CSV table of C-alpha atoms in Angstrom, one decimal:
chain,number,residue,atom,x,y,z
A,1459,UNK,CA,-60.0,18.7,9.9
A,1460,UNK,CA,-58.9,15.2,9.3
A,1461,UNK,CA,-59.8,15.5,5.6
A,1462,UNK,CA,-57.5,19.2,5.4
A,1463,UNK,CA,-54.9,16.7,6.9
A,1464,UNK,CA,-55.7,14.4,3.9
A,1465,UNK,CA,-55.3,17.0,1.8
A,1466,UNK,CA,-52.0,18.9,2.9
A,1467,UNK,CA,-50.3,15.0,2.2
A,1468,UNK,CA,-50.7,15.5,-1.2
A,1469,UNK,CA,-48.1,18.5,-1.2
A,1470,UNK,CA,-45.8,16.3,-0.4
A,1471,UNK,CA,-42.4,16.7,-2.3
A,1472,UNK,CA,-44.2,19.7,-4.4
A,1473,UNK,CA,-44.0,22.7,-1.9
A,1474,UNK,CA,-40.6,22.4,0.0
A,1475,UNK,CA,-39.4,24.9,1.6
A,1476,UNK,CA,-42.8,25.8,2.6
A,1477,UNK,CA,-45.0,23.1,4.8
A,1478,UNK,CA,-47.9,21.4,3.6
A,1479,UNK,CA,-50.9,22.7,4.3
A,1480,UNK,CA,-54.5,21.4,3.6
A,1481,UNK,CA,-58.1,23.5,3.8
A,1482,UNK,CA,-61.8,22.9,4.1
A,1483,UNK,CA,-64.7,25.1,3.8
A,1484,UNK,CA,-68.0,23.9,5.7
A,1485,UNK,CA,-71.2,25.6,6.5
A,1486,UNK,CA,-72.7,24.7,9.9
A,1487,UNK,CA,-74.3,21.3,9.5
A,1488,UNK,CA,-70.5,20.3,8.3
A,1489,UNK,CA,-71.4,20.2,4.7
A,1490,UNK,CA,-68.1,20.9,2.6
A,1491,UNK,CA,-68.7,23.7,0.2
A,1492,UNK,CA,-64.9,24.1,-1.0
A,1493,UNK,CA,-61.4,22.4,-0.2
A,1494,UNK,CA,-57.8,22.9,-1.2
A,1495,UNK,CA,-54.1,22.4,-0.3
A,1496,UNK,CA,-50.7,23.7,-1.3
A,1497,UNK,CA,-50.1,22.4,-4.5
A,1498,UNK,CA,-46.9,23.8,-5.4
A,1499,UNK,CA,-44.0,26.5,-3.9
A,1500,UNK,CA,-44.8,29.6,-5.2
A,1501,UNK,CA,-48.2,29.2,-5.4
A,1502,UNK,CA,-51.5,29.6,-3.9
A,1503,UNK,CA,-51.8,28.6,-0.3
A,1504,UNK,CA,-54.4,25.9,0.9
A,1505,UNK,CA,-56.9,28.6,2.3
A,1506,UNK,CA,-56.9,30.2,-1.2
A,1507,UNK,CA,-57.5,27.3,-3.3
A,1508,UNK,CA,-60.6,26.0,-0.7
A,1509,UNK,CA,-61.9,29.6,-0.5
A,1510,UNK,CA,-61.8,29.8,-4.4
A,1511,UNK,CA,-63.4,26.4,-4.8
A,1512,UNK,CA,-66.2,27.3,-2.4
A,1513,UNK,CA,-66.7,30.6,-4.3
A,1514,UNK,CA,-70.0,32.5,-3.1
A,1515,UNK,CA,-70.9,30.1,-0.4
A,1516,UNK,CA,-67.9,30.6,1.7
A,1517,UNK,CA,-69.5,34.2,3.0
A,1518,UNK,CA,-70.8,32.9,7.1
A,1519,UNK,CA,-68.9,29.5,6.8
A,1520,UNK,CA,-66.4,28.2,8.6
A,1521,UNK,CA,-62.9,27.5,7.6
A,1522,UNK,CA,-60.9,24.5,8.5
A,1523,UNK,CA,-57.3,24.7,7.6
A,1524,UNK,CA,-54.5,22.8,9.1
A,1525,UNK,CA,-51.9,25.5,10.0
A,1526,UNK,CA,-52.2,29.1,11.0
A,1527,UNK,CA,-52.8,31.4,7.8
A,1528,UNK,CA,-50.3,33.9,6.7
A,1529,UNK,CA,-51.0,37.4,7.7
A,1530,UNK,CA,-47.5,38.4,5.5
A,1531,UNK,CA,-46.8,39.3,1.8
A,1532,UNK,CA,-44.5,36.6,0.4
A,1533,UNK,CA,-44.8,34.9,-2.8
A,1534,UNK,CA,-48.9,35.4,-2.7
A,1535,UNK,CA,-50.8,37.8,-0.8
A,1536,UNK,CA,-51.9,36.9,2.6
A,1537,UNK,CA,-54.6,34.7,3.4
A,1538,UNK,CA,-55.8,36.5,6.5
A,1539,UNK,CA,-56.6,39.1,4.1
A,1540,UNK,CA,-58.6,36.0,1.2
A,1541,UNK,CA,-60.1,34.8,4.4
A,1542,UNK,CA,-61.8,38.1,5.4
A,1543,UNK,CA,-63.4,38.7,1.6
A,1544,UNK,CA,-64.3,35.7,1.2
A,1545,UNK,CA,-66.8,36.4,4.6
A,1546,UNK,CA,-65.6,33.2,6.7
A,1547,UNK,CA,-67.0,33.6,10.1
A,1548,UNK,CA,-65.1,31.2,11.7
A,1549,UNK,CA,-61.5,29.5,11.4
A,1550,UNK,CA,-60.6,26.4,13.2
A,1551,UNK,CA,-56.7,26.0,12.9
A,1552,UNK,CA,-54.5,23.0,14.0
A,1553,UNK,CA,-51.7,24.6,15.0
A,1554,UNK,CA,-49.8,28.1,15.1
A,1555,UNK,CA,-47.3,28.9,12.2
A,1556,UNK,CA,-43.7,28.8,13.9
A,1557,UNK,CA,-42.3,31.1,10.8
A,1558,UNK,CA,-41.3,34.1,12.2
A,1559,UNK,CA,-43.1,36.6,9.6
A,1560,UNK,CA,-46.3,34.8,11.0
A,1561,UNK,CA,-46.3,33.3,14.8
A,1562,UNK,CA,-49.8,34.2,16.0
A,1563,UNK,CA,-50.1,37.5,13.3
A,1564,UNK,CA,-52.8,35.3,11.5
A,1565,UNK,CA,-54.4,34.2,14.5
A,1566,UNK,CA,-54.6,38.0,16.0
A,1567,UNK,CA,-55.3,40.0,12.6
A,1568,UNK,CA,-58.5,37.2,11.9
A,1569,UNK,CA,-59.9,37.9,15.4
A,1570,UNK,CA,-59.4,41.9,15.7
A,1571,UNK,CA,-61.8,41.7,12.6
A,1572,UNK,CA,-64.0,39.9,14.5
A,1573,UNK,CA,-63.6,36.2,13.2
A,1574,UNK,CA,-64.2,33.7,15.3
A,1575,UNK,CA,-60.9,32.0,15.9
A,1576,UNK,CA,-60.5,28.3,17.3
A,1577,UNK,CA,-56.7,26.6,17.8
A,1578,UNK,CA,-55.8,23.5,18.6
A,1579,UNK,CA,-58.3,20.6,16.8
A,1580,UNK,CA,-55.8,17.6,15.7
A,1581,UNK,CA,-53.3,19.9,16.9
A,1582,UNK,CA,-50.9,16.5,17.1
A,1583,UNK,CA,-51.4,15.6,13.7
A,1584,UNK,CA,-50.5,19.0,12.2
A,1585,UNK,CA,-47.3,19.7,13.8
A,1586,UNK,CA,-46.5,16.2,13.2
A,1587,UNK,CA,-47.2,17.3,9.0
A,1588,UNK,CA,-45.3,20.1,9.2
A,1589,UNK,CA,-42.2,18.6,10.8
A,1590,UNK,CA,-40.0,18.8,8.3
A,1591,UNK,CA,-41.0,22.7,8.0
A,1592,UNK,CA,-40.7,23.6,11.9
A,1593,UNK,CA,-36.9,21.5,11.9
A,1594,UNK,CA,-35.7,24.4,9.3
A,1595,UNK,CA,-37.3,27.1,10.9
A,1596,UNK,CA,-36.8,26.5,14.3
A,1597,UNK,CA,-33.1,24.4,14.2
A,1598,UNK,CA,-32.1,25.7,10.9
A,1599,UNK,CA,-31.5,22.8,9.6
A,1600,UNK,CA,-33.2,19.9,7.3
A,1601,UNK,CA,-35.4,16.9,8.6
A,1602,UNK,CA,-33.2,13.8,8.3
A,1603,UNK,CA,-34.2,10.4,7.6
A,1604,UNK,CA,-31.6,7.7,8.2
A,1605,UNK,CA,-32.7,4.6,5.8
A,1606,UNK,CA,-31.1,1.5,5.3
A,1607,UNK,CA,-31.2,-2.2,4.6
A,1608,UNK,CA,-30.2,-5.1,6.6
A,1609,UNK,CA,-30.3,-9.0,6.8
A,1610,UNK,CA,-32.3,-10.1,9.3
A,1611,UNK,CA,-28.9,-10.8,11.0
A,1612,UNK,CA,-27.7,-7.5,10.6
A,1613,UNK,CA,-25.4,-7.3,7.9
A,1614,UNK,CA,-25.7,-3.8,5.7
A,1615,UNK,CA,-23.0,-5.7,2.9
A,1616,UNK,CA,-24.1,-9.2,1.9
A,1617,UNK,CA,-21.1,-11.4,2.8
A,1618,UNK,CA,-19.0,-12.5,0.2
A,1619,UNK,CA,-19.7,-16.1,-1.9
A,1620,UNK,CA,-23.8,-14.7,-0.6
A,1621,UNK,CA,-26.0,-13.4,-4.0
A,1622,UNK,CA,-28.3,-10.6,-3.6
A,1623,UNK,CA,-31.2,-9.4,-5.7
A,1624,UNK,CA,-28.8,-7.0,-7.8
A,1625,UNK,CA,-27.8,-8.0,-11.4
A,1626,UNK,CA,-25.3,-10.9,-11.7
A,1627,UNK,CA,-21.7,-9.9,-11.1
A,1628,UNK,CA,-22.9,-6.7,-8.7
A,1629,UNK,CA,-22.4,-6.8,-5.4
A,1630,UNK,CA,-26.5,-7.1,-4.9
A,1631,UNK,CA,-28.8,-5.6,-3.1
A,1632,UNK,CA,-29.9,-6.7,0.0
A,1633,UNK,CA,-33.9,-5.8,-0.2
A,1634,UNK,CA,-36.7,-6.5,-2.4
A,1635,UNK,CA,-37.4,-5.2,-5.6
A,1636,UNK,CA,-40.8,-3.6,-4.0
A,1637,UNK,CA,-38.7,-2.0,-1.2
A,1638,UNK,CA,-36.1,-0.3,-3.6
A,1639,UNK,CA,-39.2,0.7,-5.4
A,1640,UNK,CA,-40.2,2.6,-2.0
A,1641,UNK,CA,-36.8,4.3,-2.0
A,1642,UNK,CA,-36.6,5.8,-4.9
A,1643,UNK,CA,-40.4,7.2,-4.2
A,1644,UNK,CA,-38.2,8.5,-0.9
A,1645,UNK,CA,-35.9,9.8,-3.1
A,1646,UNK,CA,-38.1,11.7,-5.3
A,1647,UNK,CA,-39.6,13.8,-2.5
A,1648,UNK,CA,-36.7,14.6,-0.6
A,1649,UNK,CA,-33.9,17.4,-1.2
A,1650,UNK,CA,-30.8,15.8,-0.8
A,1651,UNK,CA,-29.6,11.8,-0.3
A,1652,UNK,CA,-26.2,11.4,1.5
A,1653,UNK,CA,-23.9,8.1,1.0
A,1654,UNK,CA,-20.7,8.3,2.5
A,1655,UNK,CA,-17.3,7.8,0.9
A,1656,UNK,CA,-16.5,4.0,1.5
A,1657,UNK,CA,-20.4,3.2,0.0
A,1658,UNK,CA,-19.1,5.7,-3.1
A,1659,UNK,CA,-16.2,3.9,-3.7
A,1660,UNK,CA,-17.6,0.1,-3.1
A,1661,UNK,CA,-21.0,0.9,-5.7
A,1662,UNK,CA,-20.2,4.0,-7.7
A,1663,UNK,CA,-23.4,5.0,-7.0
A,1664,UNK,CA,-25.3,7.8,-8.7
A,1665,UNK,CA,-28.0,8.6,-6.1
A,1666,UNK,CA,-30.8,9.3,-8.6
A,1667,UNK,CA,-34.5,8.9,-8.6
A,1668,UNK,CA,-35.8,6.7,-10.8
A,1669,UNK,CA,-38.2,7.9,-12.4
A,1670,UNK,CA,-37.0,11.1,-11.3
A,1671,UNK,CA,-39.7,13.0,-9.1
A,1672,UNK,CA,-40.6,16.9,-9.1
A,1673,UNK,CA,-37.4,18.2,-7.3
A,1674,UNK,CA,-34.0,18.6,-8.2
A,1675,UNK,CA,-32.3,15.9,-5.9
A,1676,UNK,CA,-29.2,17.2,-4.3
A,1677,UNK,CA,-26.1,14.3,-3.7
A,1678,UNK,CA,-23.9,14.6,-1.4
A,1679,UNK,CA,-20.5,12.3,-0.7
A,1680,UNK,CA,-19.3,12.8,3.2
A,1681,UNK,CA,-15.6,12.2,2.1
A,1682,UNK,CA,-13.0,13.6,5.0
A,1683,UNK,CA,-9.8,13.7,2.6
A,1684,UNK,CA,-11.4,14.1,-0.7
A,1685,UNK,CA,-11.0,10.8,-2.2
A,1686,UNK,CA,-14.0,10.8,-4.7
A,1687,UNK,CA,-12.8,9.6,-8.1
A,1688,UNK,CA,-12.8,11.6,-10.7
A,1689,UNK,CA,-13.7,9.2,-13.1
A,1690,UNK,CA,-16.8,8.1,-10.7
A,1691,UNK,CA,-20.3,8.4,-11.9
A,1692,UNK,CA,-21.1,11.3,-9.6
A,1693,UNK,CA,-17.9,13.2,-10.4
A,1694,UNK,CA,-19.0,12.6,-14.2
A,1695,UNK,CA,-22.5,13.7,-13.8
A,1696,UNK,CA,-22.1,16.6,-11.5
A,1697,UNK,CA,-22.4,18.7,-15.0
A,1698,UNK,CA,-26.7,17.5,-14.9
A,1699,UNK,CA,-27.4,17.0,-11.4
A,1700,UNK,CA,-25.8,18.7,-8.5
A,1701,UNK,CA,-23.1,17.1,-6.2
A,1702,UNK,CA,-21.9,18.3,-3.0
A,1703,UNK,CA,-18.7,16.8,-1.8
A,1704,UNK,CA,-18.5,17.9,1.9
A,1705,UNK,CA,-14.8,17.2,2.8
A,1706,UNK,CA,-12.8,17.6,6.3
A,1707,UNK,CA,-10.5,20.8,7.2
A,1708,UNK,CA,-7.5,18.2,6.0
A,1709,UNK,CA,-8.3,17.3,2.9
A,1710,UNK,CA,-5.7,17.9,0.0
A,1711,UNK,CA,-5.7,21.5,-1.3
A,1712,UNK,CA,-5.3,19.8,-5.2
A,1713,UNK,CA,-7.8,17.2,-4.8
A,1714,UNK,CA,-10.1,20.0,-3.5
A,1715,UNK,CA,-9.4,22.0,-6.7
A,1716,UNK,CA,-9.4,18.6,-9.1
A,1717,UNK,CA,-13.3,18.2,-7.6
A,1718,UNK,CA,-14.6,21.4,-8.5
A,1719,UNK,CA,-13.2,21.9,-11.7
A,1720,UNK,CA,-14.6,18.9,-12.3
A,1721,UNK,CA,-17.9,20.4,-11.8
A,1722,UNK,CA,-18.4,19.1,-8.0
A,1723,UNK,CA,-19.6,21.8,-5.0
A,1724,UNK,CA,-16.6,21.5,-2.2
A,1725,UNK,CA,-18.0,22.6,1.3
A,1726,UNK,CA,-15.2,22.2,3.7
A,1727,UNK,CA,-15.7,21.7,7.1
A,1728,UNK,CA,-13.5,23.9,9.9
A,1729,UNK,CA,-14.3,21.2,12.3
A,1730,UNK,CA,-12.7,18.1,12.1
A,1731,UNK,CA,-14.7,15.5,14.1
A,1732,UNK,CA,-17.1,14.0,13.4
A,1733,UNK,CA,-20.1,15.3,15.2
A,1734,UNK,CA,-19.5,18.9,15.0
A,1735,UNK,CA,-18.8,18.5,11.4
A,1736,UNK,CA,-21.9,16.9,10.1
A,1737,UNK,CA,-24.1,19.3,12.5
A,1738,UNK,CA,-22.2,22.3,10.7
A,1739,UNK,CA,-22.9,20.9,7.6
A,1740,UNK,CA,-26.8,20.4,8.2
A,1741,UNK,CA,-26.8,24.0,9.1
A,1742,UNK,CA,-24.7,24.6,5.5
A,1743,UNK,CA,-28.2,22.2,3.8
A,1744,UNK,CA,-30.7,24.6,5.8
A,1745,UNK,CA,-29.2,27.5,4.7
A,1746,UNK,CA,-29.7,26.3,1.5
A,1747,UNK,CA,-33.1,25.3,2.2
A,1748,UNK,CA,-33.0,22.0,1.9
A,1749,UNK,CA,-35.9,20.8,3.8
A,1750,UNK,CA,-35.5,16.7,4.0
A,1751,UNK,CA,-32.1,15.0,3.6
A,1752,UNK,CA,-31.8,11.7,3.0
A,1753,UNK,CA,-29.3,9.1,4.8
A,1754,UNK,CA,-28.6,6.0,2.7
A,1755,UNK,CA,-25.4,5.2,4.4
A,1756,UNK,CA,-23.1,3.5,4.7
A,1757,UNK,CA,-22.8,2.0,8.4
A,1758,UNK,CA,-20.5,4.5,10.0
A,1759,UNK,CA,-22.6,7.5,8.6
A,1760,UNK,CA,-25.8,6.4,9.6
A,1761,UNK,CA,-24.2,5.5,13.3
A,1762,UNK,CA,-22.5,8.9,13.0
A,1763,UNK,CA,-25.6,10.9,12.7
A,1764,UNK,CA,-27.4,9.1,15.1
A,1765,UNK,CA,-24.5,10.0,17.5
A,1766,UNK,CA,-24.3,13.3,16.8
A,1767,UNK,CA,-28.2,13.2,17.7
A,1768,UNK,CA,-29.5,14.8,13.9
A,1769,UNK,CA,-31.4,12.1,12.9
A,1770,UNK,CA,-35.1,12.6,12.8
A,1771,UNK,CA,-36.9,9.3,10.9
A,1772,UNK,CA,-36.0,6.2,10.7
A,1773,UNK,CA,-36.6,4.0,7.7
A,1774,UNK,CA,-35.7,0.2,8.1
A,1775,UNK,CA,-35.6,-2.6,5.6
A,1776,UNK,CA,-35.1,-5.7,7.1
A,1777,UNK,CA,-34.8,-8.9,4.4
A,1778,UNK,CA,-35.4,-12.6,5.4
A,1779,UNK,CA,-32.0,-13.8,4.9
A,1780,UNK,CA,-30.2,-14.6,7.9
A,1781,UNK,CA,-26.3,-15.6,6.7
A,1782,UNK,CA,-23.1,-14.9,8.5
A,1783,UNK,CA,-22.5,-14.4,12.0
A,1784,UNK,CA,-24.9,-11.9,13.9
A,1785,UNK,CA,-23.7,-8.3,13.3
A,1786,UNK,CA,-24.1,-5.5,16.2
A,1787,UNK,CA,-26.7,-3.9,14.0
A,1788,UNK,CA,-29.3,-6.3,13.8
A,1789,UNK,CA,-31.0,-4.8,17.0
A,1790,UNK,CA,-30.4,-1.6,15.8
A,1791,UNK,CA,-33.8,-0.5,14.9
A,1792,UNK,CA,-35.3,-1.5,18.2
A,1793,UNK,CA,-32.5,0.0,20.7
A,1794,UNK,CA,-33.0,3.4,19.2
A,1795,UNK,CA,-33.6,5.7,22.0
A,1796,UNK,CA,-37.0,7.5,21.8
A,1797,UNK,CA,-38.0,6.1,18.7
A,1798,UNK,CA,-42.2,5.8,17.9
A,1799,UNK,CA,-42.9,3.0,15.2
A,1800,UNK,CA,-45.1,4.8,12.8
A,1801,UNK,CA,-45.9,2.1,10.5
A,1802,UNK,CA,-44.9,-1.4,9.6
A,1803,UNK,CA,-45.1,-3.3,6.2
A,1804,UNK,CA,-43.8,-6.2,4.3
A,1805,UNK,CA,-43.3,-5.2,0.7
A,1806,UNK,CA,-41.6,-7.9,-1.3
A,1807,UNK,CA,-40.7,-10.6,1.6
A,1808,UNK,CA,-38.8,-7.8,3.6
A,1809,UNK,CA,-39.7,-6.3,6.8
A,1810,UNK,CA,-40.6,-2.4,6.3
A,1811,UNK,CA,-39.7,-0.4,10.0
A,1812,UNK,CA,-40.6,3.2,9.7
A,1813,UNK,CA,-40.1,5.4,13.0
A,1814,UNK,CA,-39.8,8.8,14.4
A,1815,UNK,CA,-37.0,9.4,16.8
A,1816,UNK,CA,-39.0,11.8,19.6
A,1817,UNK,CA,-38.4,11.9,22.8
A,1818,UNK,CA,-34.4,12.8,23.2
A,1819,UNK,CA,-32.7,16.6,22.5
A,1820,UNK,CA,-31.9,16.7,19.3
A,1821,UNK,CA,-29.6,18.9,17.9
């Protein structure tokens, strides 16, 4: 099981909307005779690929896999029904499948034909894989991950007369060359990246991957009052790659209708505070199917979402420098209520914080 685990990972980015899933064949003495994962949406399903790589020697063998197998016709036929000709005997799942064409079907049709049906074996592990997948199922909404970067005294903006590691004249980054790298590998898995409209008029941002990765990234601009330039380099781009300018029940009727002839997607909120409008909009991204969004910031947005309880992961990159007076943030990272440090790294001098927020109702 921990090598289908292995396996789902490398899904990653390459099957949203649908989780990642991973599958191993083995005879009794644990031998693997065949393995496979989702590789891509729209095709074949882990158990498929594993069953197909195992070919003849799958008939009396066991199948690991590390979510529940569809029992439903979707995009491919259902791998109950490959499971069954292929003559497994047995099938040890992770975890249950919380989609609501499945939820226990697989499990029930495999052991009415008399397979052999275990649950629960790194059950832990699974549903923390599949996250991302049970968030828009069950809340309707995407994952979020709240990233930013800090000084080690807190500052998100360098202070001014303070260089960063940006080109001369910029206003600089404040993290490593080797953490940006890690972004923008962030960036190319996720759905969607959100900035909010102070950080798009201080950078001009244009909230790309670079290289760009397998998916179509989504921007988005939180701007209340419809500000954006027109001129900016996400107004001017919205023509190749898609921009969503999510703007407050206020905002001007003519800049609303300057922003989408300019190629923009307006979604206007009918609540206008905070909270409620940034939860209506994450249920406006899952019905769109967006599956992980992306918050790069700035300060009040990433606060904001963390008030309004959305935030799932948190990614922190902490440089060395230590200029200014102490900001409110510095500590922000370790006061984080219910938060699980998943893994921590120093890529380029910086301090790498990556957690899951747990414990607390989320919305």
């Amino acid at each position: 099981m921990r090598r289908a685990v292995f396996l789902a990972r490398r899904g990653e980015g390459l099957v949203e909307p649908n989780p990642m899933v991973g599958a191993v064949v083995a005879d009794a003495a644990g031998k693997i005779l065949g393995e496979g994962w989702h590789q891509r949406f729209g095709e074949a399903h882990a158990e498929v690929n594993a069953l197909s790589a195992a070919g003849a020697a799958a008939r009396g063998a066991t199948l690991y896999v590390t979510l529940e197998p569809c029992c439903h016709h979707g995009k491919t036929p259902p791998c109950t029904e490959a499971t069954l000709a292929a003559g497994i005997n047995r099938v040890v799942m992770a975890t249950a499948d919380p989609f609501p064409a499945v939820g226990g079907g697989g499990l029930t049709a495999l052991r009415q034909a008399g397979v052999q049906v275990d649950v629960g074996l790194l059950e832990a592990e699974a549903i923390e894989l599949t996250a991302p997948f049970r968030t828009l199922i069950e809340k309707a909404r995407p994952w979020v991950i709240a990233k930013w970067a800090m000084t080690r005294a807190g500052q998100m903006v360098l202070p001014d007369g303070v260089s960063g590691t940006g080109p001369a004249g910029s206003r600089g980054w404040i993290s490593s060359a080797a953490s940006r790298a890690i972004v923008h590998d962030l960036r190319r898995r996720v759905d969607a990246i959100v900035v909010g409209i102070e950080t798009a008029l201080a950078d001009d941002p244009l909230l790309t991957a670079r290289p760009p990765g397998p998916r179509r990234l989504l921007r988005v601009v939180l701007d209340r009052k419809a500000r954006l330039p027109l001129g900016s380099r996400l107004v001017q781009t919205a023509g190749e790659q898609p921009l969503v300018v999510a703007v407050g029940p206020a905002a001007a009727a003519a800049r609303v209708a300057a922003l989408q002839q300019a190629g923009c997607d307006v979604w206007q909120s009918e609540q206008a505070e905070s909270g409620p409008m940034l939860a209506a909009f994450c249920r406006e991204l899952g019905r769109r199917q967006v599956t992980n969004l992306m918050v790069e910031g700035g300060g009040a947005v990433l606060q904001a979402f963390f008030q309004a309880g959305l935030v799932d992961e948190a990614w922190a990159f902490i440089a060395p420098q230590a200029v200014g007076s102490q900001s409110s943030r510095a500590g922000l990272f370790a006061t984080l209520p219910g938060l699980r440090v998943v893994s921590i790294e120093q890529p380029g001098g910086d301090l790498f914080l990556r957690g899951r927020i747990e414990s607390r109702v989320r919305t």
